[in-house]
């Protein structure tokens, strides 16, 4: 990614200009998944960090008339600057998290039927019903606070607490018609699915901010 290459080039230039004093690696876990960071000290109060974290797990989702099986897939590349305004491990962190976070949803029948936009269909009438919910900003600004630096010497721990400004999530939903439906009924099903997609979009539109909380261990040198 050109953003990563540009960040690494800038960090290398700053590090060379300031005589970077320390570097380190860290492993962590939290709301962005399980991952690792590489950090380098740029100056006594500033360090740069490149990391990746990801996770995948399943859970049920019930935000409209339709019940869904959801599979959350987290994939985050973070490019961050850690600034320590005071002596000690406390810091302020800002940067970008390049993400491909999404939830794949698959509609499941309730008591042998689906209710879509107020219309009930037997399970046999629908071949499949599913879609995806994705974050609005793939390059999401991040701002937070933290304790400890990946670029610190020795073995230490670090944590981050902040917010990823992911923008309004986008929802897509589609369905295939079962053989029991006529052409007219299939067209009506597609219209109802489009209305269900709009309802799903409305229900998730408030989730513009993703909370970030991570804790990990670093080894610096």
Coordinates of C-alpha atoms in Angstrom, one line a residue:
X1 CA 0.0 0.0 0.0
X2 CA 1.4 3.4 -0.9
X3 CA 0.3 4.8 2.4
X4 CA 2.4 2.3 4.3
X5 CA 5.4 2.9 2.0
X6 CA 5.1 6.7 2.5
X7 CA 4.8 6.3 6.3
X8 CA 7.8 4.0 6.5
X9 CA 9.9 6.4 4.3
X10 CA 8.9 9.4 6.5
X11 CA 9.7 7.5 9.7
X12 CA 13.0 6.4 8.3
X13 CA 13.9 10.0 7.3
X14 CA 12.9 11.4 10.7
X15 CA 14.7 8.6 12.5
X16 CA 17.9 9.2 10.5
X17 CA 17.7 12.9 11.1
X18 CA 17.2 12.6 14.8
X19 CA 19.4 9.6 15.4
X20 CA 16.6 7.2 16.5
X21 CA 17.6 5.8 19.9
X22 CA 15.4 2.8 20.3
X23 CA 13.2 0.4 18.4
X24 CA 11.0 -2.5 19.5
X25 CA 8.2 -5.0 18.8
X26 CA 5.0 -5.7 20.6
X27 CA 2.2 -8.2 20.6
X28 CA -1.3 -7.2 21.7
X29 CA -5.0 -8.1 21.9
X30 CA -8.2 -6.0 22.1
X31 CA -11.1 -4.7 20.2
X32 CA -9.2 -4.5 16.9
X33 CA -8.2 -8.1 17.2
X34 CA -5.0 -9.9 17.9
X35 CA -1.8 -8.5 16.4
X36 CA 1.6 -7.0 16.6
X37 CA 3.4 -3.6 16.3
X38 CA 6.9 -2.4 15.2
X39 CA 7.9 0.9 16.8
X40 CA 10.8 3.2 16.4
X41 CA 11.9 6.3 18.4
X42 CA 12.1 9.4 16.3
X43 CA 13.0 11.8 19.1
X44 CA 12.8 11.8 22.9
X45 CA 9.1 12.6 23.0
X46 CA 7.9 11.1 19.7
X47 CA 7.9 7.6 18.2
X48 CA 6.2 5.9 15.2
X49 CA 4.4 2.7 15.1
X50 CA 3.3 0.3 12.3
X51 CA 1.1 -2.7 13.2
X52 CA -1.5 -5.2 12.1
X53 CA -4.3 -6.9 14.0
X54 CA -7.2 -9.2 12.9
X55 CA -9.8 -11.5 14.2
X56 CA -12.8 -13.5 13.0
X57 CA -15.8 -14.8 15.0
X58 CA -19.5 -15.6 14.7
X59 CA -22.5 -14.2 16.5
X60 CA -26.2 -13.7 16.0
X61 CA -27.6 -10.4 14.8
X62 CA -31.2 -9.2 15.2
X63 CA -31.6 -5.5 14.2
X64 CA -34.7 -5.8 11.9
X65 CA -37.5 -8.3 11.4
X66 CA -34.9 -10.7 9.9
X67 CA -32.6 -12.6 12.1
X68 CA -29.0 -13.1 10.8
X69 CA -26.0 -15.3 11.5
X70 CA -23.1 -12.8 11.4
X71 CA -19.4 -13.4 10.9
X72 CA -17.3 -10.5 12.0
X73 CA -14.0 -10.2 10.2
X74 CA -11.5 -7.7 11.6
X75 CA -8.4 -6.6 9.6
X76 CA -6.6 -3.5 10.6
X77 CA -3.2 -1.9 9.6
X78 CA -2.3 1.0 12.0
X79 CA 0.1 3.8 11.2
X80 CA 0.4 5.8 14.4
X81 CA 2.5 8.5 16.1
X82 CA 3.0 8.4 19.9
X83 CA 3.7 11.7 21.6
X84 CA 4.7 11.9 25.2
X85 CA 4.1 15.5 26.4
X86 CA 5.4 14.7 29.9
X87 CA 8.2 12.6 31.3
X88 CA 7.0 9.1 31.8
X89 CA 5.1 6.4 29.8
X90 CA 1.8 8.4 29.4
X91 CA 1.3 9.4 25.7
X92 CA -1.2 10.8 23.2
X93 CA -1.6 8.8 20.0
X94 CA -2.9 9.8 16.6
X95 CA -2.8 8.5 13.1
X96 CA -4.7 6.2 10.7
X97 CA -6.1 2.7 10.8
X98 CA -6.5 1.2 7.4
X99 CA -9.2 -1.4 7.8
X100 CA -11.2 -4.0 5.9
X101 CA -13.5 -4.6 8.9
X102 CA -16.8 -6.2 7.9
X103 CA -19.7 -8.4 9.0
X104 CA -21.0 -11.0 6.6
X105 CA -24.6 -11.7 7.4
X106 CA -26.8 -14.7 6.4
X107 CA -30.5 -14.5 7.0
X108 CA -32.0 -17.5 8.9
X109 CA -35.6 -18.5 9.0
X110 CA -37.6 -18.2 12.2
X111 CA -40.2 -21.0 12.8
X112 CA -39.7 -22.1 9.2
X113 CA -40.3 -18.6 7.6
X114 CA -38.7 -15.3 6.8
X115 CA -40.4 -11.9 7.5
X116 CA -39.0 -9.3 5.1
X117 CA -40.4 -5.8 5.1
X118 CA -43.6 -7.0 6.8
X119 CA -44.2 -9.9 4.4
X120 CA -43.8 -13.5 5.5
X121 CA -42.2 -16.1 3.2
X122 CA -41.9 -19.8 3.8
X123 CA -38.2 -20.8 4.0
X124 CA -38.6 -22.8 0.7
X125 CA -39.5 -19.6 -1.1
X126 CA -36.0 -18.1 -0.6
X127 CA -32.9 -19.8 -1.9
X128 CA -30.5 -17.5 0.1
X129 CA -30.6 -14.2 1.9
X130 CA -27.4 -12.5 2.9
X131 CA -25.1 -9.5 2.6
X132 CA -22.3 -7.5 4.1
X133 CA -21.9 -4.6 6.5
X134 CA -18.6 -2.6 6.1
X135 CA -17.1 0.4 7.7
X136 CA -17.5 3.7 5.9
X137 CA -13.8 4.8 6.0
X138 CA -11.2 2.3 4.9
X139 CA -8.6 4.9 6.0
X140 CA -10.0 5.8 9.4
X141 CA -8.5 8.5 11.6
X142 CA -7.6 7.5 15.1
X143 CA -7.1 9.5 18.3
X144 CA -6.4 8.1 21.7
X145 CA -4.3 8.0 24.8
X146 CA -2.0 5.3 26.0
X147 CA 0.6 4.0 28.4
X148 CA 4.0 2.6 27.4
X149 CA 5.9 2.7 24.1
X150 CA 6.7 -0.1 21.7
X151 CA 10.0 1.6 21.1
X152 CA 10.9 1.7 24.8
X153 CA 14.0 -0.3 25.9
X154 CA 13.6 -3.6 27.7
X155 CA 10.4 -5.7 28.3
X156 CA 7.4 -3.6 29.1
X157 CA 3.6 -3.6 28.7
X158 CA 1.5 -1.0 26.8
X159 CA -2.1 -0.2 26.3
X160 CA -4.2 2.0 24.0
X161 CA -7.6 3.6 24.6
X162 CA -9.2 5.6 21.8
X163 CA -11.6 5.9 19.0
X164 CA -11.4 5.0 15.3
X165 CA -13.5 7.3 13.2
X166 CA -14.8 4.7 10.8
X167 CA -17.6 6.7 9.2
X168 CA -21.1 5.6 8.6
X169 CA -21.1 1.8 7.9
X170 CA -22.6 0.6 4.6
X171 CA -25.0 -2.3 4.2
X172 CA -25.6 -4.5 1.2
X173 CA -28.3 -7.2 1.1
X174 CA -29.5 -9.6 -1.6
X175 CA -31.7 -12.7 -2.0
X176 CA -32.2 -15.5 -4.5
X177 CA -35.7 -16.7 -5.2
X178 CA -36.8 -20.3 -4.6
X179 CA -38.5 -22.3 -7.3
X180 CA -41.8 -21.9 -5.5
X181 CA -42.0 -18.2 -6.5
X182 CA -43.4 -16.9 -9.7
X183 CA -41.6 -14.1 -11.7
X184 CA -43.9 -11.5 -10.2
X185 CA -43.4 -12.9 -6.7
X186 CA -39.7 -12.9 -7.2
X187 CA -39.7 -9.3 -8.3
X188 CA -41.7 -8.4 -5.2
X189 CA -39.3 -10.3 -3.0
X190 CA -36.4 -8.3 -4.5
X191 CA -38.2 -5.1 -3.7
X192 CA -38.8 -6.2 -0.1
X193 CA -35.1 -7.1 0.2
X194 CA -34.2 -3.6 -1.0
X195 CA -36.5 -2.1 1.6
X196 CA -34.9 -4.4 4.3
X197 CA -31.5 -3.2 3.2
X198 CA -32.6 0.4 3.7
X199 CA -33.9 -0.5 7.2
X200 CA -30.6 -2.3 8.0
X201 CA -28.7 0.7 6.8
X202 CA -30.8 3.0 9.0
X203 CA -30.3 0.9 12.1
X204 CA -26.5 0.9 11.8
X205 CA -26.0 4.5 10.7
X206 CA -25.2 5.6 14.2
X207 CA -22.1 3.4 14.5
X208 CA -19.6 5.9 13.1
X209 CA -17.1 5.5 15.9
X210 CA -15.4 2.3 16.8
X211 CA -13.9 2.0 20.3
X212 CA -10.3 0.9 20.5
X213 CA -8.9 -0.8 23.6
X214 CA -5.7 -2.9 23.3
X215 CA -3.2 -4.2 25.8
X216 CA 0.1 -5.9 25.0
X217 CA 3.7 -6.6 25.8
X218 CA 6.8 -5.1 24.2
X219 CA 10.4 -6.0 23.8
X220 CA 12.6 -3.0 23.0
X221 CA 16.2 -2.8 22.0

